[in-house]
mmCIF file of N, CA and C in Angstrom:
data_model
loop_
_atom_site.group_PDB
_atom_site.id
_atom_site.type_symbol
_atom_site.label_atom_id
_atom_site.label_comp_id
_atom_site.label_asym_id
_atom_site.label_seq_id
_atom_site.Cartn_x
_atom_site.Cartn_y
_atom_site.Cartn_z
ATOM 1 N N UNK A 1 12.590 5.566 -14.220
ATOM 2 C CA UNK A 1 11.988 4.379 -13.638
ATOM 3 C C UNK A 1 10.603 4.182 -14.262
ATOM 4 N N UNK A 2 10.279 2.957 -14.598
ATOM 5 C CA UNK A 2 8.970 2.668 -15.185
ATOM 6 C C UNK A 2 7.892 2.709 -14.103
ATOM 7 N N UNK A 3 6.643 2.808 -14.540
ATOM 8 C CA UNK A 3 5.521 2.818 -13.598
ATOM 9 C C UNK A 3 5.500 1.527 -12.774
ATOM 10 N N UNK A 4 5.778 0.411 -13.429
ATOM 11 C CA UNK A 4 5.807 -0.876 -12.724
ATOM 12 C C UNK A 4 6.895 -0.876 -11.654
ATOM 13 N N UNK A 5 8.060 -0.334 -11.982
ATOM 14 C CA UNK A 5 9.160 -0.281 -11.011
ATOM 15 C C UNK A 5 8.816 0.619 -9.820
ATOM 16 N N UNK A 6 8.093 1.709 -10.067
ATOM 17 C CA UNK A 6 7.659 2.588 -8.970
ATOM 18 C C UNK A 6 6.803 1.801 -7.985
ATOM 19 N N UNK A 7 5.838 1.052 -8.518
ATOM 20 C CA UNK A 7 4.933 0.278 -7.664
ATOM 21 C C UNK A 7 5.693 -0.831 -6.936
ATOM 22 N N UNK A 8 6.568 -1.532 -7.632
ATOM 23 C CA UNK A 8 7.348 -2.592 -6.984
ATOM 24 C C UNK A 8 8.217 -2.025 -5.863
ATOM 25 N N UNK A 9 8.840 -0.908 -6.123
ATOM 26 C CA UNK A 9 9.690 -0.273 -5.115
ATOM 27 C C UNK A 9 8.863 0.157 -3.898
ATOM 28 N N UNK A 10 7.665 0.673 -4.147
ATOM 29 C CA UNK A 10 6.760 1.073 -3.061
ATOM 30 C C UNK A 10 6.459 -0.107 -2.139
ATOM 31 N N UNK A 11 6.066 -1.231 -2.709
ATOM 32 C CA UNK A 11 5.685 -2.376 -1.879
ATOM 33 C C UNK A 11 6.885 -3.083 -1.249
ATOM 34 N N UNK A 12 8.071 -2.916 -1.801
ATOM 35 C CA UNK A 12 9.277 -3.484 -1.177
ATOM 36 C C UNK A 12 9.795 -2.602 -0.042
ATOM 37 N N UNK A 13 9.372 -1.368 -0.013
ATOM 38 C CA UNK A 13 9.836 -0.423 1.010
ATOM 39 C C UNK A 13 9.030 -0.599 2.300
ATOM 40 N N UNK A 14 9.355 0.224 3.290
ATOM 41 C CA UNK A 14 8.603 0.246 4.548
ATOM 42 C C UNK A 14 7.528 1.323 4.552
ATOM 43 N N UNK A 15 7.114 1.778 3.384
ATOM 44 C CA UNK A 15 6.162 2.888 3.292
ATOM 45 C C UNK A 15 4.862 2.632 4.050
ATOM 46 N N UNK A 16 4.408 1.392 4.088
ATOM 47 C CA UNK A 16 3.136 1.115 4.748
ATOM 48 C C UNK A 16 3.199 1.334 6.255
ATOM 49 N N UNK A 17 4.410 1.306 6.830
ATOM 50 C CA UNK A 17 4.542 1.552 8.272
ATOM 51 C C UNK A 17 5.519 2.684 8.581
ATOM 52 N N UNK A 18 5.876 3.458 7.589
ATOM 53 C CA UNK A 18 6.795 4.585 7.800
ATOM 54 C C UNK A 18 6.337 5.756 6.928
ATOM 55 N N UNK A 19 5.695 6.732 7.551
ATOM 56 C CA UNK A 19 5.110 7.839 6.790
ATOM 57 C C UNK A 19 6.162 8.674 6.069
ATOM 58 N N UNK A 20 7.385 8.721 6.587
ATOM 59 C CA UNK A 20 8.444 9.473 5.900
ATOM 60 C C UNK A 20 8.811 8.806 4.576
ATOM 61 N N UNK A 21 8.838 7.491 4.576
ATOM 62 C CA UNK A 21 9.082 6.749 3.337
ATOM 63 C C UNK A 21 7.871 6.889 2.412
ATOM 64 N N UNK A 22 6.680 6.830 2.997
ATOM 65 C CA UNK A 22 5.442 6.962 2.221
ATOM 66 C C UNK A 22 5.429 8.262 1.419
ATOM 67 N N UNK A 23 5.898 9.348 2.025
ATOM 68 C CA UNK A 23 5.908 10.659 1.357
ATOM 69 C C UNK A 23 6.661 10.626 0.033
ATOM 70 N N UNK A 24 7.711 9.817 -0.035
ATOM 71 C CA UNK A 24 8.520 9.733 -1.254
ATOM 72 C C UNK A 24 7.753 9.155 -2.440
ATOM 73 N N UNK A 25 6.710 8.385 -2.155
ATOM 74 C CA UNK A 25 5.986 7.683 -3.208
ATOM 75 C C UNK A 25 4.674 8.343 -3.613
ATOM 76 N N UNK A 26 4.141 9.226 -2.778
ATOM 77 C CA UNK A 26 2.817 9.790 -3.032
ATOM 78 C C UNK A 26 2.869 11.075 -3.842
ATOM 79 N N UNK A 27 2.015 11.145 -4.839
ATOM 80 C CA UNK A 27 1.794 12.397 -5.562
ATOM 81 C C UNK A 27 1.010 13.317 -4.614
ATOM 82 N N UNK A 28 1.268 14.620 -4.625
ATOM 83 C CA UNK A 28 0.549 15.532 -3.712
ATOM 84 C C UNK A 28 -0.971 15.483 -3.861
ATOM 85 N N UNK A 29 -1.457 15.099 -5.047
ATOM 86 C CA UNK A 29 -2.902 15.043 -5.285
ATOM 87 C C UNK A 29 -3.425 13.604 -5.296
ATOM 88 N N UNK A 30 -2.733 12.707 -4.630
ATOM 89 C CA UNK A 30 -3.118 11.297 -4.614
ATOM 90 C C UNK A 30 -4.524 11.123 -4.024
ATOM 91 N N UNK A 31 -5.260 10.176 -4.597
ATOM 92 C CA UNK A 31 -6.561 9.763 -4.069
ATOM 93 C C UNK A 31 -6.637 8.246 -4.205
ATOM 94 N N UNK A 32 -7.027 7.592 -3.114
ATOM 95 C CA UNK A 32 -7.235 6.144 -3.130
ATOM 96 C C UNK A 32 -8.687 5.874 -2.768
ATOM 97 N N UNK A 33 -9.375 5.143 -3.622
ATOM 98 C CA UNK A 33 -10.733 4.673 -3.346
ATOM 99 C C UNK A 33 -10.610 3.221 -2.921
ATOM 100 N N UNK A 34 -10.996 2.943 -1.674
ATOM 101 C CA UNK A 34 -10.742 1.636 -1.070
ATOM 102 C C UNK A 34 -12.057 0.995 -0.642
ATOM 103 N N UNK A 35 -12.364 -0.145 -1.250
ATOM 104 C CA UNK A 35 -13.497 -0.972 -0.840
ATOM 105 C C UNK A 35 -12.937 -2.131 -0.033
ATOM 106 N N UNK A 36 -13.316 -2.185 1.236
ATOM 107 C CA UNK A 36 -12.827 -3.264 2.095
ATOM 108 C C UNK A 36 -14.013 -4.048 2.635
ATOM 109 N N UNK A 37 -13.714 -5.097 3.374
ATOM 110 C CA UNK A 37 -14.779 -5.877 3.994
ATOM 111 C C UNK A 37 -15.504 -5.058 5.065
ATOM 112 N N UNK A 38 -14.953 -3.891 5.422
ATOM 113 C CA UNK A 38 -15.594 -3.000 6.403
ATOM 114 C C UNK A 38 -16.323 -1.832 5.753
ATOM 115 N N UNK A 39 -16.251 -1.715 4.417
ATOM 116 C CA UNK A 39 -16.942 -0.630 3.733
ATOM 117 C C UNK A 39 -16.018 0.162 2.826
ATOM 118 N N UNK A 40 -16.507 1.327 2.369
ATOM 119 C CA UNK A 40 -15.776 2.167 1.423
ATOM 120 C C UNK A 40 -15.156 3.357 2.138
ATOM 121 N N UNK A 41 -13.900 3.655 1.796
ATOM 122 C CA UNK A 41 -13.263 4.888 2.260
ATOM 123 C C UNK A 41 -12.479 5.503 1.107
ATOM 124 N N UNK A 42 -12.379 6.814 1.162
ATOM 125 C CA UNK A 42 -11.572 7.541 0.188
ATOM 126 C C UNK A 42 -10.457 8.227 0.958
ATOM 127 N N UNK A 43 -9.229 8.020 0.507
ATOM 128 C CA UNK A 43 -8.060 8.543 1.204
ATOM 129 C C UNK A 43 -7.308 9.526 0.319
ATOM 130 N N UNK A 44 -6.867 10.630 0.922
ATOM 131 C CA UNK A 44 -6.024 11.588 0.214
ATOM 132 C C UNK A 44 -4.608 11.506 0.785
ATOM 133 N N UNK A 45 -3.771 12.434 0.396
ATOM 134 C CA UNK A 45 -2.364 12.446 0.811
ATOM 135 C C UNK A 45 -2.220 12.349 2.335
ATOM 136 N N UNK A 46 -2.876 13.245 3.057
ATOM 137 C CA UNK A 46 -2.747 13.264 4.520
ATOM 138 C C UNK A 46 -3.352 12.029 5.170
ATOM 139 N N UNK A 47 -4.465 11.543 4.636
ATOM 140 C CA UNK A 47 -5.092 10.330 5.177
ATOM 141 C C UNK A 47 -4.172 9.123 5.037
ATOM 142 N N UNK A 48 -3.472 9.037 3.911
ATOM 143 C CA UNK A 48 -2.547 7.919 3.700
ATOM 144 C C UNK A 48 -1.354 7.999 4.648
ATOM 145 N N UNK A 49 -0.861 9.205 4.893
ATOM 146 C CA UNK A 49 0.233 9.364 5.862
ATOM 147 C C UNK A 49 -0.242 9.002 7.266
ATOM 148 N N UNK A 50 -1.468 9.401 7.619
ATOM 149 C CA UNK A 50 -2.029 9.046 8.929
ATOM 150 C C UNK A 50 -2.206 7.538 9.064
ATOM 151 N N UNK A 51 -2.646 6.885 7.994
ATOM 152 C CA UNK A 51 -2.796 5.431 8.010
ATOM 153 C C UNK A 51 -1.445 4.761 8.242
ATOM 154 N N UNK A 52 -0.423 5.242 7.574
ATOM 155 C CA UNK A 52 0.926 4.707 7.759
ATOM 156 C C UNK A 52 1.388 4.890 9.205
ATOM 157 N N UNK A 53 1.124 6.055 9.774
ATOM 158 C CA UNK A 53 1.463 6.304 11.186
ATOM 159 C C UNK A 53 0.716 5.354 12.110
ATOM 160 N N UNK A 54 -0.575 5.146 11.844
ATOM 161 C CA UNK A 54 -1.373 4.231 12.670
ATOM 162 C C UNK A 54 -0.827 2.806 12.597
ATOM 163 N N UNK A 55 -0.467 2.358 11.399
ATOM 164 C CA UNK A 55 0.084 1.008 11.249
ATOM 165 C C UNK A 55 1.413 0.864 11.983
ATOM 166 N N UNK A 56 2.210 1.922 11.984
ATOM 167 C CA UNK A 56 3.520 1.855 12.653
ATOM 168 C C UNK A 56 3.384 1.727 14.165
ATOM 169 N N UNK A 57 2.248 2.145 14.713
ATOM 170 C CA UNK A 57 2.022 2.033 16.160
ATOM 171 C C UNK A 57 1.665 0.608 16.568
ATOM 172 N N UNK A 58 1.153 -0.178 15.631
ATOM 173 C CA UNK A 58 0.716 -1.535 15.939
ATOM 174 C C UNK A 58 1.689 -2.613 15.464
ATOM 175 N N UNK A 59 2.473 -2.302 14.430
ATOM 176 C CA UNK A 59 3.311 -3.322 13.810
ATOM 177 C C UNK A 59 4.767 -2.887 13.737
ATOM 178 N N UNK A 60 5.662 -3.851 14.006
ATOM 179 C CA UNK A 60 7.100 -3.564 13.937
ATOM 180 C C UNK A 60 7.682 -3.928 12.575
ATOM 181 N N UNK A 61 6.957 -4.739 11.831
ATOM 182 C CA UNK A 61 7.449 -5.190 10.521
ATOM 183 C C UNK A 61 6.265 -5.360 9.595
ATOM 184 N N UNK A 62 6.485 -5.048 8.340
ATOM 185 C CA UNK A 62 5.451 -5.172 7.322
ATOM 186 C C UNK A 62 6.092 -5.762 6.076
ATOM 187 N N UNK A 63 5.435 -6.761 5.503
ATOM 188 C CA UNK A 63 5.966 -7.380 4.286
ATOM 189 C C UNK A 63 4.816 -7.622 3.311
ATOM 190 N N UNK A 64 5.050 -7.268 2.069
ATOM 191 C CA UNK A 64 4.064 -7.485 1.017
ATOM 192 C C UNK A 64 4.575 -8.580 0.093
ATOM 193 N N UNK A 65 3.719 -9.558 -0.158
ATOM 194 C CA UNK A 65 4.055 -10.617 -1.111
ATOM 195 C C UNK A 65 3.153 -10.460 -2.329
ATOM 196 N N UNK A 66 3.749 -10.006 -3.415
ATOM 197 C CA UNK A 66 3.005 -9.782 -4.653
ATOM 198 C C UNK A 66 2.874 -11.105 -5.400
ATOM 199 N N UNK A 67 1.637 -11.458 -5.744
ATOM 200 C CA UNK A 67 1.420 -12.675 -6.531
ATOM 201 C C UNK A 67 1.207 -12.359 -8.009
ATOM 202 N N UNK A 68 0.667 -11.177 -8.311
ATOM 203 C CA UNK A 68 0.434 -10.765 -9.695
ATOM 204 C C UNK A 68 0.714 -9.280 -9.834
ATOM 205 N N UNK A 69 1.340 -8.897 -10.931
ATOM 206 C CA UNK A 69 1.529 -7.485 -11.256
ATOM 207 C C UNK A 69 1.490 -7.350 -12.775
ATOM 208 N N UNK A 70 0.606 -6.476 -13.241
ATOM 209 C CA UNK A 70 0.407 -6.271 -14.673
ATOM 210 C C UNK A 70 0.524 -4.782 -14.959
ATOM 211 N N UNK A 71 1.324 -4.453 -15.960
ATOM 212 C CA UNK A 71 1.561 -3.049 -16.299
ATOM 213 C C UNK A 71 1.052 -2.748 -17.703
ATOM 214 N N UNK A 72 0.381 -1.614 -17.828
ATOM 215 C CA UNK A 72 -0.034 -1.106 -19.133
ATOM 216 C C UNK A 72 0.126 0.407 -19.104
ATOM 217 N N UNK A 73 1.197 0.882 -19.717
ATOM 218 C CA UNK A 73 1.544 2.306 -19.713
ATOM 219 C C UNK A 73 1.710 2.800 -18.275
ATOM 220 N N UNK A 74 0.884 3.766 -17.840
ATOM 221 C CA UNK A 74 1.028 4.323 -16.491
ATOM 222 C C UNK A 74 0.070 3.688 -15.483
ATOM 223 N N UNK A 75 -0.566 2.576 -15.864
ATOM 224 C CA UNK A 75 -1.523 1.892 -14.992
ATOM 225 C C UNK A 75 -0.963 0.518 -14.627
ATOM 226 N N UNK A 76 -0.935 0.252 -13.317
ATOM 227 C CA UNK A 76 -0.367 -0.992 -12.796
ATOM 228 C C UNK A 76 -1.412 -1.683 -11.923
ATOM 229 N N UNK A 77 -1.658 -2.958 -12.179
ATOM 230 C CA UNK A 77 -2.554 -3.763 -11.348
ATOM 231 C C UNK A 77 -1.706 -4.705 -10.503
ATOM 232 N N UNK A 78 -2.030 -4.773 -9.217
ATOM 233 C CA UNK A 78 -1.241 -5.581 -8.286
ATOM 234 C C UNK A 78 -2.181 -6.395 -7.401
ATOM 235 N N UNK A 79 -1.868 -7.664 -7.265
ATOM 236 C CA UNK A 79 -2.552 -8.523 -6.296
ATOM 237 C C UNK A 79 -1.493 -8.952 -5.296
ATOM 238 N N UNK A 80 -1.786 -8.736 -4.008
ATOM 239 C CA UNK A 80 -0.774 -9.056 -3.003
ATOM 240 C C UNK A 80 -1.403 -9.425 -1.666
ATOM 241 N N UNK A 81 -0.590 -10.021 -0.824
ATOM 242 C CA UNK A 81 -0.954 -10.317 0.559
ATOM 243 C C UNK A 81 -0.037 -9.505 1.457
ATOM 244 N N UNK A 82 -0.614 -8.927 2.505
ATOM 245 C CA UNK A 82 0.142 -8.071 3.421
ATOM 246 C C UNK A 82 0.329 -8.812 4.747
ATOM 247 N N UNK A 83 1.582 -9.037 5.098
ATOM 248 C CA UNK A 83 1.943 -9.719 6.335
ATOM 249 C C UNK A 83 2.561 -8.720 7.302
ATOM 250 N N UNK A 84 2.318 -8.916 8.594
ATOM 251 C CA UNK A 84 2.842 -8.005 9.616
ATOM 252 C C UNK A 84 3.358 -8.799 10.810
ATOM 253 N N UNK A 85 4.196 -8.120 11.593
ATOM 254 C CA UNK A 85 4.630 -8.622 12.894
ATOM 255 C C UNK A 85 4.223 -7.575 13.919
ATOM 256 N N UNK A 86 3.535 -8.022 14.968
ATOM 257 C CA UNK A 86 3.029 -7.090 15.971
ATOM 258 C C UNK A 86 4.102 -6.734 16.989
ATOM 259 N N UNK A 87 3.884 -5.624 17.658
ATOM 260 C CA UNK A 87 4.782 -5.193 18.727
ATOM 261 C C UNK A 87 4.769 -6.220 19.858
ATOM 262 N N UNK A 88 3.593 -6.777 20.142
ATOM 263 C CA UNK A 88 3.461 -7.752 21.227
ATOM 264 C C UNK A 88 4.142 -9.079 20.913
ATOM 265 N N UNK A 89 4.178 -9.453 19.643
ATOM 266 C CA UNK A 89 4.751 -10.741 19.256
ATOM 267 C C UNK A 89 5.566 -10.578 17.964
ATOM 268 N N UNK A 90 6.749 -9.964 18.067
ATOM 269 C CA UNK A 90 7.528 -9.646 16.864
ATOM 270 C C UNK A 90 8.132 -10.857 16.149
ATOM 271 N N UNK A 91 8.061 -12.036 16.747
ATOM 272 C CA UNK A 91 8.629 -13.230 16.106
ATOM 273 C C UNK A 91 7.635 -13.925 15.175
ATOM 274 N N UNK A 92 6.355 -13.617 15.350
ATOM 275 C CA UNK A 92 5.327 -14.298 14.557
ATOM 276 C C UNK A 92 4.803 -13.395 13.443
ATOM 277 N N UNK A 93 4.876 -13.901 12.221
ATOM 278 C CA UNK A 93 4.346 -13.164 11.075
ATOM 279 C C UNK A 93 2.880 -13.543 10.881
ATOM 280 N N UNK A 94 2.027 -12.528 10.779
ATOM 281 C CA UNK A 94 0.593 -12.754 10.602
ATOM 282 C C UNK A 94 0.137 -12.189 9.261
ATOM 283 N N UNK A 95 -0.788 -12.888 8.631
ATOM 284 C CA UNK A 95 -1.415 -12.368 7.425
ATOM 285 C C UNK A 95 -2.460 -11.345 7.841
ATOM 286 N N UNK A 96 -2.285 -10.106 7.408
ATOM 287 C CA UNK A 96 -3.233 -9.051 7.742
ATOM 288 C C UNK A 96 -4.430 -9.081 6.796
ATOM 289 N N UNK A 97 -4.164 -9.082 5.481
ATOM 290 C CA UNK A 97 -5.253 -9.056 4.501
ATOM 291 C C UNK A 97 -4.715 -9.347 3.103
ATOM 292 N N UNK A 98 -5.660 -9.622 2.202
ATOM 293 C CA UNK A 98 -5.368 -9.780 0.778
ATOM 294 C C UNK A 98 -5.855 -8.526 0.060
ATOM 295 N N UNK A 99 -5.102 -8.078 -0.941
ATOM 296 C CA UNK A 99 -5.416 -6.832 -1.637
ATOM 297 C C UNK A 99 -5.355 -7.008 -3.145
ATOM 298 N N UNK A 100 -6.179 -6.234 -3.819
ATOM 299 C CA UNK A 100 -6.118 -6.052 -5.273
ATOM 300 C C UNK A 100 -6.218 -4.554 -5.493
ATOM 301 N N UNK A 101 -5.235 -3.984 -6.185
ATOM 302 C CA UNK A 101 -5.223 -2.531 -6.385
ATOM 303 C C UNK A 101 -4.786 -2.201 -7.803
ATOM 304 N N UNK A 102 -5.407 -1.185 -8.349
ATOM 305 C CA UNK A 102 -5.005 -0.626 -9.638
ATOM 306 C C UNK A 102 -4.451 0.761 -9.354
ATOM 307 N N UNK A 103 -3.189 0.980 -9.712
ATOM 308 C CA UNK A 103 -2.522 2.269 -9.499
ATOM 309 C C UNK A 103 -2.339 3.000 -10.814
ATOM 310 N N UNK A 104 -2.592 4.286 -10.797
ATOM 311 C CA UNK A 104 -2.184 5.157 -11.898
ATOM 312 C C UNK A 104 -0.989 5.955 -11.401
ATOM 313 N N UNK A 105 0.056 5.989 -12.200
ATOM 314 C CA UNK A 105 1.290 6.689 -11.840
ATOM 315 C C UNK A 105 1.350 8.015 -12.601
ATOM 316 N N UNK A 106 1.719 9.075 -11.893
ATOM 317 C CA UNK A 106 1.892 10.396 -12.513
ATOM 318 C C UNK A 106 3.137 11.031 -11.915
ATOM 319 N N UNK A 107 4.030 11.511 -12.753
ATOM 320 C CA UNK A 107 5.286 12.119 -12.297
ATOM 321 C C UNK A 107 6.095 11.154 -11.425
ATOM 322 N N UNK A 108 6.062 9.857 -11.780
ATOM 323 C CA UNK A 108 6.759 8.800 -11.027
ATOM 324 C C UNK A 108 6.286 8.680 -9.582
ATOM 325 N N UNK A 109 5.013 9.018 -9.336
ATOM 326 C CA UNK A 109 4.421 8.927 -7.996
ATOM 327 C C UNK A 109 3.072 8.217 -8.099
ATOM 328 N N UNK A 110 2.625 7.658 -6.971
ATOM 329 C CA UNK A 110 1.299 7.049 -6.900
ATOM 330 C C UNK A 110 0.270 8.176 -6.942
ATOM 331 N N UNK A 111 -0.601 8.150 -7.962
ATOM 332 C CA UNK A 111 -1.526 9.255 -8.198
ATOM 333 C C UNK A 111 -2.978 8.872 -7.913
ATOM 334 N N UNK A 112 -3.449 7.771 -8.487
ATOM 335 C CA UNK A 112 -4.802 7.276 -8.241
ATOM 336 C C UNK A 112 -4.719 5.798 -7.910
ATOM 337 N N UNK A 113 -5.468 5.397 -6.875
ATOM 338 C CA UNK A 113 -5.513 4.001 -6.494
ATOM 339 C C UNK A 113 -6.943 3.538 -6.333
ATOM 340 N N UNK A 114 -7.225 2.362 -6.833
ATOM 341 C CA UNK A 114 -8.545 1.743 -6.710
ATOM 342 C C UNK A 114 -8.298 0.377 -6.087
ATOM 343 N N UNK A 115 -8.657 0.245 -4.816
ATOM 344 C CA UNK A 115 -8.217 -0.912 -4.033
ATOM 345 C C UNK A 115 -9.401 -1.657 -3.438
ATOM 346 N N UNK A 116 -9.261 -2.976 -3.414
ATOM 347 C CA UNK A 116 -10.205 -3.842 -2.711
ATOM 348 C C UNK A 116 -9.392 -4.729 -1.780
ATOM 349 N N UNK A 117 -9.958 -5.003 -0.609
ATOM 350 C CA UNK A 117 -9.237 -5.853 0.340
ATOM 351 C C UNK A 117 -10.210 -6.733 1.104
ATOM 352 N N UNK A 118 -9.644 -7.800 1.637
ATOM 353 C CA UNK A 118 -10.393 -8.702 2.497
ATOM 354 C C UNK A 118 -9.470 -9.147 3.617
ATOM 355 N N UNK A 119 -9.950 -8.991 4.845
ATOM 356 C CA UNK A 119 -9.167 -9.436 5.993
ATOM 357 C C UNK A 119 -8.955 -10.933 5.920
ATOM 358 N N UNK A 120 -7.848 -11.387 6.478
ATOM 359 C CA UNK A 120 -7.545 -12.824 6.430
ATOM 360 C C UNK A 120 -8.434 -13.592 7.382
#
């Protein structure tokens, strides 16, 4: 599988709200540097699994709409919007945030991520 296909498969999956699925995509030494409208955080393997668990408690559905994806060897740039459905209102899809992320793939897993986001 190409690096681009790994990233596409990740965002098409339920990994963002299912930590068991998330495990399949993460390299054991993964690090994500995330600049958001709330500040900077650095996430490792366990932090990303915890984030997925936290999202699963609030949302019943998660959908990513990729608008741009560019691949160069093992580095993939993705621009996407993340939509969710809440437990309280599962019929209404809400825009959670817009994201831009650069992924480095190693051993067919997400290895390094450099992400920026803005809440909708």
